[in-house]
GROMACS .gro file of C-alpha atoms in nm:
model
  401
    1MET     CA    1  -3.211   0.256   0.506
    2SER     CA    2  -3.461   0.463   0.340
    3GLU     CA    3  -3.541   0.458  -0.061
    4PRO     CA    4  -3.503   0.791  -0.225
    5ARG     CA    5  -3.794   0.902  -0.437
    6SER     CA    6  -3.700   0.771  -0.811
    7LEU     CA    7  -3.795   0.915  -1.128
    8PRO     CA    8  -3.772   0.685  -1.494
    9LEU     CA    9  -3.451   0.594  -1.636
   10ARG     CA   10  -3.668   0.737  -1.950
   11ARG     CA   11  -3.618   1.127  -1.788
   12LEU     CA   12  -3.264   1.063  -1.757
   13ALA     CA   13  -3.077   0.959  -2.022
   14LEU     CA   14  -3.026   1.200  -2.219
   15PRO     CA   15  -2.869   1.472  -1.904
   16ILE     CA   16  -2.699   1.167  -1.734
   17TYR     CA   17  -2.588   0.995  -2.011
   18GLY     CA   18  -2.516   1.249  -2.302
   19PRO     CA   19  -2.273   1.465  -2.075
   20THR     CA   20  -2.092   1.111  -2.012
   21ILE     CA   21  -2.076   1.012  -2.395
   22LEU     CA   22  -2.002   1.419  -2.508
   23ILE     CA   23  -1.706   1.410  -2.243
   24SER     CA   24  -1.547   1.061  -2.259
   25ILE     CA   25  -1.500   1.134  -2.640
   26GLY     CA   26  -1.355   1.511  -2.638
   27MET     CA   27  -1.158   1.320  -2.313
   28GLY     CA   28  -1.048   1.025  -2.566
   29ALA     CA   29  -0.985   1.282  -2.839
   30VAL     CA   30  -0.691   1.437  -2.658
   31MET     CA   31  -0.555   1.223  -2.344
   32PRO     CA   32  -0.323   1.032  -2.623
   33LEU     CA   33  -0.195   1.390  -2.728
   34VAL     CA   34  -0.114   1.487  -2.345
   35ALA     CA   35   0.224   1.311  -2.406
   36LEU     CA   36   0.271   1.398  -2.716
   37SER     CA   37   0.244   1.765  -2.615
   38ALA     CA   38   0.445   1.769  -2.326
   39LEU     CA   39   0.749   1.608  -2.543
   40ASP     CA   40   0.683   1.901  -2.770
   41LEU     CA   41   0.748   2.162  -2.464
   42GLY     CA   42   1.134   1.977  -2.416
   43ALA     CA   43   1.020   1.734  -2.197
   44SER     CA   44   1.171   1.336  -2.115
   45VAL     CA   45   0.994   1.029  -2.185
   46THR     CA   46   1.024   0.999  -1.814
   47GLN     CA   47   0.872   1.414  -1.753
   48ALA     CA   48   0.588   1.301  -2.034
   49ALA     CA   49   0.494   0.979  -1.847
   50ILE     CA   50   0.444   1.202  -1.486
   51ILE     CA   51   0.254   1.453  -1.668
   52VAL     CA   52  -0.029   1.197  -1.840
   53GLY     CA   53   0.030   1.046  -1.492
   54LEU     CA   54  -0.102   1.427  -1.314
   55VAL     CA   55  -0.456   1.345  -1.470
   56GLY     CA   56  -0.497   1.057  -1.196
   57PHE     CA   57  -0.331   1.235  -0.925
   58GLY     CA   58  -0.573   1.491  -0.962
   59GLN     CA   59  -0.825   1.260  -0.953
   60LEU     CA   60  -0.765   1.090  -0.606
   61VAL     CA   61  -0.723   1.447  -0.444
   62GLY     CA   62  -1.017   1.598  -0.625
   63ASP     CA   63  -1.223   1.263  -0.491
   64LEU     CA   64  -1.261   1.437  -0.136
   65PRO     CA   65  -1.330   1.738  -0.165
   66ALA     CA   66  -1.613   1.697  -0.458
   67GLY     CA   67  -1.783   1.488  -0.219
   68ALA     CA   68  -1.779   1.813  -0.025
   69LEU     CA   69  -1.913   2.017  -0.312
   70ALA     CA   70  -2.179   1.896  -0.391
   71GLN     CA   71  -2.316   1.856  -0.057
   72ARG     CA   72  -2.273   2.252  -0.011
   73PHE     CA   73  -2.378   2.308  -0.346
   74GLY     CA   74  -2.627   2.060  -0.526
   75GLU     CA   75  -2.527   1.823  -0.829
   76LYS     CA   76  -2.613   2.000  -1.104
   77ARG     CA   77  -2.449   2.323  -1.001
   78VAL     CA   78  -2.115   2.110  -0.965
   79LEU     CA   79  -2.189   1.963  -1.321
   80LEU     CA   80  -2.148   2.231  -1.540
   81ALA     CA   81  -1.863   2.430  -1.323
   82ALA     CA   82  -1.694   2.107  -1.331
   83CYS     CA   83  -1.662   2.120  -1.701
   84VAL     CA   84  -1.660   2.498  -1.740
   85VAL     CA   85  -1.344   2.457  -1.541
   86GLU     CA   86  -1.238   2.133  -1.735
   87ALA     CA   87  -1.284   2.334  -2.079
   88ALA     CA   88  -1.048   2.632  -1.921
   89ALA     CA   89  -0.762   2.370  -1.887
   90LEU     CA   90  -0.777   2.164  -2.171
   91ILE     CA   91  -0.818   2.548  -2.345
   92THR     CA   92  -0.545   2.677  -2.179
   93ALA     CA   93  -0.250   2.320  -2.220
   94SER     CA   94  -0.380   2.370  -2.611
   95ARG     CA   95  -0.221   2.726  -2.612
   96THR     CA   96   0.099   2.721  -2.347
   97GLY     CA   97   0.405   2.687  -2.412
   98SER     CA   98   0.566   2.623  -2.040
   99LEU     CA   99   0.538   2.268  -1.955
  100ALA     CA  100   0.492   2.371  -1.519
  101VAL     CA  101   0.164   2.490  -1.718
  102LEU     CA  102   0.049   2.196  -1.913
  103ALA     CA  103   0.098   1.974  -1.578
  104ALA     CA  104  -0.165   2.171  -1.372
  105THR     CA  105  -0.333   2.193  -1.669
  106VAL     CA  106  -0.314   1.838  -1.690
  107PHE     CA  107  -0.431   1.776  -1.290
  108VAL     CA  108  -0.745   2.039  -1.334
  109ILE     CA  109  -0.833   1.798  -1.555
  110GLY     CA  110  -0.789   1.556  -1.331
  111MET     CA  111  -0.960   1.715  -1.045
  112SER     CA  112  -1.283   1.854  -1.241
  113ALA     CA  113  -1.341   1.420  -1.380
  114ALA     CA  114  -1.296   1.366  -0.968
  115VAL     CA  115  -1.599   1.648  -0.923
  116PHE     CA  116  -1.791   1.588  -1.287
  117GLY     CA  117  -1.781   1.165  -1.195
  118LEU     CA  118  -1.900   1.233  -0.778
  119ALA     CA  119  -2.180   1.481  -0.880
  120ARG     CA  120  -2.310   1.233  -1.138
  121HIS     CA  121  -2.288   0.919  -0.960
  122ALA     CA  122  -2.453   1.093  -0.629
  123TYR     CA  123  -2.721   1.172  -0.838
  124LEU     CA  124  -2.786   0.847  -0.973
  125SER     CA  125  -2.764   0.712  -0.673
  126GLU     CA  126  -3.093   0.924  -0.551
  127ALA     CA  127  -3.298   0.896  -0.858
  128VAL     CA  128  -3.343   0.553  -0.987
  129ALA     CA  129  -3.515   0.294  -0.793
  130LEU     CA  130  -3.336  -0.012  -0.647
  131GLY     CA  131  -3.501  -0.250  -0.827
  132PHE     CA  132  -3.279  -0.106  -1.221
  133ARG     CA  133  -2.987   0.030  -0.940
  134ALA     CA  134  -2.745  -0.159  -1.105
  135ARG     CA  135  -2.889  -0.116  -1.520
  136ALA     CA  136  -2.843   0.266  -1.429
  137MET     CA  137  -2.526   0.230  -1.282
  138SER     CA  138  -2.406  -0.023  -1.556
  139THR     CA  139  -2.479   0.203  -1.844
  140LEU     CA  140  -2.322   0.491  -1.728
  141GLY     CA  141  -2.052   0.266  -1.768
  142GLY     CA  142  -2.133   0.175  -2.058
  143THR     CA  143  -2.169   0.521  -2.229
  144PHE     CA  144  -1.825   0.564  -2.106
  145ARG     CA  145  -1.664   0.288  -2.265
  146ILE     CA  146  -1.821   0.420  -2.577
  147GLY     CA  147  -1.721   0.784  -2.612
  148GLY     CA  148  -1.409   0.623  -2.520
  149PHE     CA  149  -1.345   0.410  -2.750
  150ILE     CA  150  -1.525   0.651  -3.041
  151GLY     CA  151  -1.282   0.922  -2.906
  152PRO     CA  152  -0.942   0.818  -3.035
  153PHE     CA  153  -1.090   0.792  -3.383
  154VAL     CA  154  -1.178   1.154  -3.375
  155GLY     CA  155  -0.898   1.296  -3.253
  156ALA     CA  156  -0.665   1.055  -3.525
  157PHE     CA  157  -0.882   1.267  -3.763
  158LEU     CA  158  -0.890   1.588  -3.650
  159ILE     CA  159  -0.507   1.614  -3.565
  160GLU     CA  160  -0.458   1.447  -3.958
  161GLN     CA  161  -0.685   1.753  -4.090
  162TYR     CA  162  -0.657   1.962  -3.883
  163SER     CA  163  -0.378   1.989  -3.554
  164PHE     CA  164  -0.319   1.909  -3.212
  165GLY     CA  165  -0.499   2.258  -3.147
  166ALA     CA  166  -0.807   2.156  -3.279
  167THR     CA  167  -0.811   1.852  -3.095
  168TYR     CA  168  -0.816   2.029  -2.799
  169ALA     CA  169  -1.007   2.299  -2.887
  170PHE     CA  170  -1.281   2.039  -2.936
  171ALA     CA  171  -1.246   1.851  -2.600
  172ALA     CA  172  -1.284   2.196  -2.445
  173ALA     CA  173  -1.620   2.249  -2.684
  174THR     CA  174  -1.739   1.884  -2.577
  175SER     CA  175  -1.674   1.927  -2.210
  176LEU     CA  176  -1.913   2.256  -2.209
  177ALA     CA  177  -2.138   2.091  -2.395
  178GLY     CA  178  -2.158   1.859  -2.162
  179GLY     CA  179  -2.212   2.036  -1.913
  180LEU     CA  180  -2.517   2.283  -2.058
  181LEU     CA  181  -2.674   1.910  -2.113
  182SER     CA  182  -2.638   1.837  -1.733
  183LEU     CA  183  -2.877   2.173  -1.633
  184ALA     CA  184  -3.173   1.901  -1.801
  185LEU     CA  185  -3.146   1.725  -1.486
  186PRO     CA  186  -3.476   1.749  -1.331
  187ASP     CA  187  -3.436   1.810  -0.985
  188LEU     CA  188  -3.463   1.575  -0.674
  189PRO     CA  189  -3.618   1.691  -0.326
  190ALA     CA  190  -3.341   1.544  -0.154
  191ALA     CA  191  -3.122   1.728  -0.366
  192ARG     CA  192  -3.227   2.055  -0.345
  193THR     CA  193  -3.315   1.992   0.028
  194ALA     CA  194  -2.977   1.953   0.002
  195ALA     CA  195  -2.887   2.142  -0.134
  196ALA     CA  196  -2.991   2.487   0.060
  197VAL     CA  197  -2.936   2.325   0.353
  198PRO     CA  198  -2.572   2.147   0.442
  199GLU     CA  199  -2.517   1.914   0.688
  200ARG     CA  200  -2.337   2.007   1.014
  201ARG     CA  201  -2.216   1.731   1.036
  202GLY     CA  202  -1.795   1.698   0.852
  203MET     CA  203  -1.682   1.532   0.631
  204TRP     CA  204  -1.445   1.302   0.840
  205SER     CA  205  -1.738   1.231   1.035
  206VAL     CA  206  -1.902   1.083   0.795
  207LEU     CA  207  -1.628   0.854   0.683
  208ALA     CA  208  -1.520   0.803   1.035
  209GLU     CA  209  -1.883   0.657   1.081
  210HIS     CA  210  -1.878   0.407   0.815
  211ARG     CA  211  -1.521   0.357   0.837
  212LYS     CA  212  -1.558  -0.090   0.859
  213VAL     CA  213  -1.789  -0.083   0.510
  214LEU     CA  214  -1.494   0.181   0.377
  215ALA     CA  215  -1.208  -0.090   0.532
  216THR     CA  216  -1.391  -0.395   0.358
  217LEU     CA  217  -1.611  -0.369   0.074
  218GLY     CA  218  -1.431  -0.086  -0.013
  219THR     CA  219  -1.076  -0.295  -0.019
  220GLY     CA  220  -1.271  -0.509  -0.280
  221VAL     CA  221  -1.303  -0.225  -0.530
  222LEU     CA  222  -0.936  -0.110  -0.506
  223LEU     CA  223  -0.839  -0.476  -0.601
  224ILE     CA  224  -1.089  -0.458  -0.895
  225MET     CA  225  -0.997  -0.131  -0.984
  226ILE     CA  226  -0.573  -0.252  -1.002
  227ALA     CA  227  -0.719  -0.524  -1.213
  228ARG     CA  228  -0.918  -0.292  -1.457
  229ALA     CA  229  -0.540  -0.008  -1.434
  230SER     CA  230  -0.306  -0.328  -1.464
  231ARG     CA  231  -0.476  -0.483  -1.790
  232GLN     CA  232  -0.485  -0.171  -1.945
  233ALA     CA  233  -0.126  -0.140  -1.859
  234ILE     CA  234   0.020  -0.524  -1.915
  235ILE     CA  235  -0.110  -0.563  -2.260
  236PRO     CA  236   0.047  -0.326  -2.499
  237LEU     CA  237   0.433  -0.376  -2.270
  238TRP     CA  238   0.397  -0.766  -2.360
  239ALA     CA  239   0.224  -0.698  -2.673
  240GLU     CA  240   0.586  -0.478  -2.724
  241HIS     CA  241   0.788  -0.737  -2.598
  242GLN     CA  242   0.681  -0.979  -2.810
  243GLY     CA  243   0.762  -0.745  -3.113
  244LEU     CA  244   0.449  -0.672  -3.252
  245ASP     CA  245   0.474  -0.326  -3.380
  246ALA     CA  246   0.209  -0.027  -3.272
  247THR     CA  247  -0.021  -0.099  -3.510
  248ALA     CA  248  -0.043  -0.417  -3.427
  249THR     CA  249  -0.111  -0.342  -3.056
  250ALA     CA  250  -0.352  -0.066  -3.145
  251LEU     CA  251  -0.608  -0.293  -3.289
  252ILE     CA  252  -0.563  -0.528  -2.990
  253PHE     CA  253  -0.659  -0.255  -2.797
  254GLY     CA  254  -0.972  -0.167  -3.048
  255ILE     CA  255  -1.082  -0.469  -3.068
  256ALA     CA  256  -1.064  -0.565  -2.665
  257ALA     CA  257  -1.228  -0.199  -2.670
  258GLY     CA  258  -1.521  -0.326  -2.892
  259VAL     CA  259  -1.560  -0.618  -2.701
  260ASP     CA  260  -1.599  -0.509  -2.374
  261MET     CA  261  -1.830  -0.279  -2.497
  262LEU     CA  262  -2.089  -0.569  -2.576
  263LEU     CA  263  -2.166  -0.641  -2.223
  264PHE     CA  264  -2.205  -0.379  -1.982
  265TYR     CA  265  -2.593  -0.344  -1.974
  266PRO     CA  266  -2.620  -0.704  -1.994
  267GLY     CA  267  -2.456  -0.763  -1.676
  268GLY     CA  268  -2.660  -0.435  -1.537
  269ALA     CA  269  -2.966  -0.686  -1.561
  270ILE     CA  270  -2.820  -0.987  -1.394
  271MET     CA  271  -2.684  -0.743  -1.091
  272ASP     CA  272  -3.056  -0.614  -1.088
  273ARG     CA  273  -3.170  -0.961  -1.156
  274PHE     CA  274  -2.954  -1.210  -0.990
  275GLY     CA  275  -2.729  -0.999  -0.697
  276ARG     CA  276  -2.417  -0.807  -0.726
  277MET     CA  277  -2.217  -1.121  -0.660
  278TRP     CA  278  -2.336  -1.298  -0.946
  279VAL     CA  279  -2.101  -1.029  -1.132
  280ALA     CA  280  -1.845  -0.917  -0.922
  281LEU     CA  281  -1.712  -1.311  -0.874
  282PRO     CA  282  -1.685  -1.352  -1.225
  283ALA     CA  283  -1.608  -1.089  -1.319
  284MET     CA  284  -1.225  -1.133  -1.116
  285LEU     CA  285  -1.199  -1.473  -1.235
  286VAL     CA  286  -1.237  -1.383  -1.587
  287MET     CA  287  -0.958  -1.093  -1.571
  288GLY     CA  288  -0.721  -1.281  -1.345
  289ALA     CA  289  -0.701  -1.637  -1.586
  290GLY     CA  290  -0.654  -1.365  -1.839
  291PHE     CA  291  -0.376  -1.231  -1.635
  292LEU     CA  292  -0.244  -1.574  -1.553
  293LEU     CA  293  -0.255  -1.693  -1.915
  294LEU     CA  294  -0.092  -1.326  -2.056
  295PRO     CA  295   0.281  -1.520  -2.036
  296LEU     CA  296   0.162  -1.748  -2.252
  297SER     CA  297   0.034  -1.595  -2.528
  298GLY     CA  298   0.353  -1.531  -2.807
  299THR     CA  299   0.167  -1.406  -3.119
  300ALA     CA  300  -0.065  -1.152  -3.220
  301VAL     CA  301  -0.327  -1.401  -3.268
  302ALA     CA  302  -0.315  -1.492  -2.870
  303ILE     CA  303  -0.254  -1.153  -2.758
  304GLY     CA  304  -0.590  -1.091  -2.876
  305LEU     CA  305  -0.781  -1.351  -2.748
  306VAL     CA  306  -0.651  -1.270  -2.397
  307ALA     CA  307  -0.716  -0.932  -2.444
  308CYS     CA  308  -1.039  -1.030  -2.553
  309PHE     CA  309  -1.102  -1.232  -2.291
  310MET     CA  310  -1.024  -1.038  -2.026
  311GLY     CA  311  -1.232  -0.731  -2.207
  312LEU     CA  312  -1.567  -1.000  -2.158
  313GLY     CA  313  -1.474  -0.965  -1.777
  314ASN     CA  314  -1.432  -0.615  -1.734
  315GLY     CA  315  -1.692  -0.547  -1.985
  316ILE     CA  316  -1.919  -0.743  -1.786
  317SER     CA  317  -1.892  -0.533  -1.444
  318SER     CA  318  -1.904  -0.205  -1.608
  319GLY     CA  319  -2.027  -0.057  -1.366
  320ILE     CA  320  -2.055  -0.265  -1.032
  321VAL     CA  321  -1.808   0.008  -0.837
  322LEU     CA  322  -2.090   0.275  -0.916
  323THR     CA  323  -2.384   0.003  -0.813
  324LEU     CA  324  -2.200  -0.079  -0.523
  325GLY     CA  325  -2.071   0.218  -0.378
  326ALA     CA  326  -2.501   0.287  -0.428
  327ASP     CA  327  -2.564   0.010  -0.249
  328VAL     CA  328  -2.393   0.107   0.061
  329ALA     CA  329  -2.437   0.475   0.087
  330PRO     CA  330  -2.607   0.604   0.406
  331ASP     CA  331  -2.892   0.831   0.301
  332GLU     CA  332  -2.724   1.120   0.560
  333GLY     CA  333  -2.382   1.194   0.424
  334ARG     CA  334  -2.393   1.022   0.110
  335ARG     CA  335  -2.181   1.282  -0.080
  336GLN     CA  336  -1.922   1.325   0.146
  337PHE     CA  337  -1.931   0.859   0.141
  338LEU     CA  338  -1.931   0.837  -0.238
  339GLY     CA  339  -1.573   1.058  -0.178
  340GLY     CA  340  -1.440   0.867  -0.014
  341TRP     CA  341  -1.599   0.512  -0.175
  342ARG     CA  342  -1.426   0.716  -0.460
  343LEU     CA  343  -1.102   0.794  -0.324
  344CYS     CA  344  -1.107   0.398  -0.306
  345GLY     CA  345  -1.160   0.309  -0.627
  346ASP     CA  346  -0.870   0.560  -0.728
  347LEU     CA  347  -0.583   0.470  -0.545
  348GLY     CA  348  -0.644   0.101  -0.727
  349GLY     CA  349  -0.642   0.274  -1.008
  350VAL     CA  350  -0.307   0.462  -0.962
  351ALA     CA  351  -0.187   0.145  -0.800
  352GLY     CA  352  -0.258  -0.098  -1.107
  353PRO     CA  353   0.028   0.036  -1.338
  354GLY     CA  354   0.254   0.117  -0.987
  355LEU     CA  355   0.290  -0.214  -0.919
  356ILE     CA  356   0.368  -0.350  -1.273
  357SER     CA  357   0.625  -0.150  -1.226
  358LEU     CA  358   0.743  -0.220  -0.936
  359VAL     CA  359   0.731  -0.577  -0.986
  360SER     CA  360   0.944  -0.535  -1.327
  361LEU     CA  361   1.213  -0.382  -1.167
  362VAL     CA  362   1.327  -0.734  -1.022
  363LEU     CA  363   1.104  -1.038  -1.206
  364PRO     CA  364   1.005  -1.050  -1.604
  365LEU     CA  365   0.709  -0.892  -1.676
  366GLY     CA  366   0.564  -1.235  -1.730
  367ALA     CA  367   0.606  -1.209  -1.323
  368ALA     CA  368   0.422  -0.927  -1.290
  369ALA     CA  369   0.101  -1.054  -1.498
  370ILE     CA  370   0.165  -1.341  -1.226
  371ALA     CA  371   0.135  -1.155  -0.963
  372LEU     CA  372  -0.141  -0.948  -1.070
  373GLY     CA  373  -0.351  -1.264  -1.198
  374LEU     CA  374  -0.328  -1.362  -0.814
  375ILE     CA  375  -0.374  -1.053  -0.704
  376THR     CA  376  -0.715  -1.030  -0.866
  377TRP     CA  377  -0.857  -1.431  -0.739
  378PHE     CA  378  -0.768  -1.275  -0.409
  379GLY     CA  379  -1.000  -1.009  -0.449
  380ALA     CA  380  -1.225  -1.290  -0.602
  381ALA     CA  381  -1.167  -1.411  -0.265
  382TRP     CA  382  -1.242  -1.072  -0.087
  383MET     CA  383  -1.571  -0.992  -0.314
  384ALA     CA  384  -1.757  -1.339  -0.255
  385LYS     CA  385  -1.670  -1.272   0.187
  386TRP     CA  386  -1.833  -0.892   0.168
  387VAL     CA  387  -2.012  -0.834  -0.148
  388PRO     CA  388  -2.254  -1.063   0.018
  389VAL     CA  389  -2.295  -0.906   0.348
  390TYR     CA  390  -2.375  -0.546   0.177
  391ASP     CA  391  -2.589  -0.628  -0.057
  392PRO     CA  392  -2.961  -0.456  -0.108
  393ALA     CA  393  -3.196  -0.806  -0.097
  394ARG     CA  394  -3.063  -0.980   0.216
  395ARG     CA  395  -3.021  -0.601   0.395
  396ARG     CA  396  -3.386  -0.556   0.328
  397GLU     CA  397  -3.447  -0.931   0.484
  398LYS     CA  398  -3.321  -0.841   0.781
  399ALA     CA  399  -3.519  -0.546   0.849
  400ALA     CA  400  -3.766  -0.740   0.749
  401VAL     CA  401  -3.740  -0.971   1.049
   0.00000   0.00000   0.00000
C-alpha cells in the first residue's frame, strides 16, 4: 500500500478538529433532551428509549452508504451536506408535535453522523503521514470527547435560561458552522481524483476483497466498541442499583469523563512511537478489569474510582479504531472499505447495551458486569493476536525483504 501525500497537521487543525468540537458540543447539548421530548409528545418510557436508540440505528444504516457517497462526491461536499441535513433534522425535531416525526428526525441525525464521521475519517487517513497518523486520529477522538463533555453543561444552561427549542436551535447552528468550517479543508490530489473520476468497483466487491481484515481485525474493533458502549450504560445502572441519586451519578460521570479526556494525545504518541498494540492491549485489559471490579463497589466513592479507572483505559485508546482503520484501508476503494470498518464498530456500540439487557433478564446486574469483563478480556486476547499482523511497521519490513 503506497503512502498518500501528506499535509502538516497545523493546516488541518481548524478544518478537521474545529467542526468536530462544534458538532459534538451541539449534540452533547441536545441528545439528553430527545427522551424528554418524546415523553412530552406522549411516549412511554420504553418508546422514549427506543427513539433515543434510533441514533445508533441510523449510524448503522448510514455507514455503508456513507462510503459510497464520499467516493462519489468527495469529502468536503459530503461533510457539508451531512451537516445541513443534520441541522434541518434538529430544527424539525424542535418544532414537531408528532412522535413519528421525532423518531424519523432522530434516525436522520444518526445517518448524518455516520456520513460526517466517515468523510472525516477518510480525509484524515489520506492527509496525514503514517508517522503522525495515530496522534492525528487520537486527537480527533479527543476533540469528540471534549465536545461531548462541554455539551451537556451548555444544554443545561440553555434549558434553564430559555427552552428546549433554544437548545435544538443551538445544536443546529453548531452543525451548520461545522459544515461551513469543513469547507476550509485543503484539497488532496487523491481526493480530487476520486471525486472527479469515481472508481468503477462497487462497494460489495471492495468489502468482499478485504473480508479477512474485516473478519479478524474488524471483530476486534467490534469488541472494543462493545466494551466502550457497555461502560457508559452499566455504570449509571449500577449506581442506581446501589441507591445513588441522579446528582451523584452525574457527578461520577462528569469526573470519569474528565479523566477520559486526559490521555488522548499521549495514547496517540505511544501508538506512533511503539506500535498500536501498546495501546490496544492495555486499554482492553484495564476496561475488562473495571467491569470485574464494579460488582465489588457499593459506595459513591468506590463506584467513582472504578469509573475513573475505566476512563483511563478508554481515554488512552482514543482514536484506536480510527487509526487501525486507516492502517488497513486500501488505496483503491478506501472510502467503501471504511464504511464496512465503521459498521463493525457501530455494531459493537449497539450490541454492548443489548448484552446488558439480555444478561440482566435472567441474572443479577453484577453478573452482567462480570460477563462484560470476560468478553472484554477475550477482546484483549483477540487484539493481541491480530493487531501485530496488520501493524504498519511489520508490513513495511515484509515489503522490504
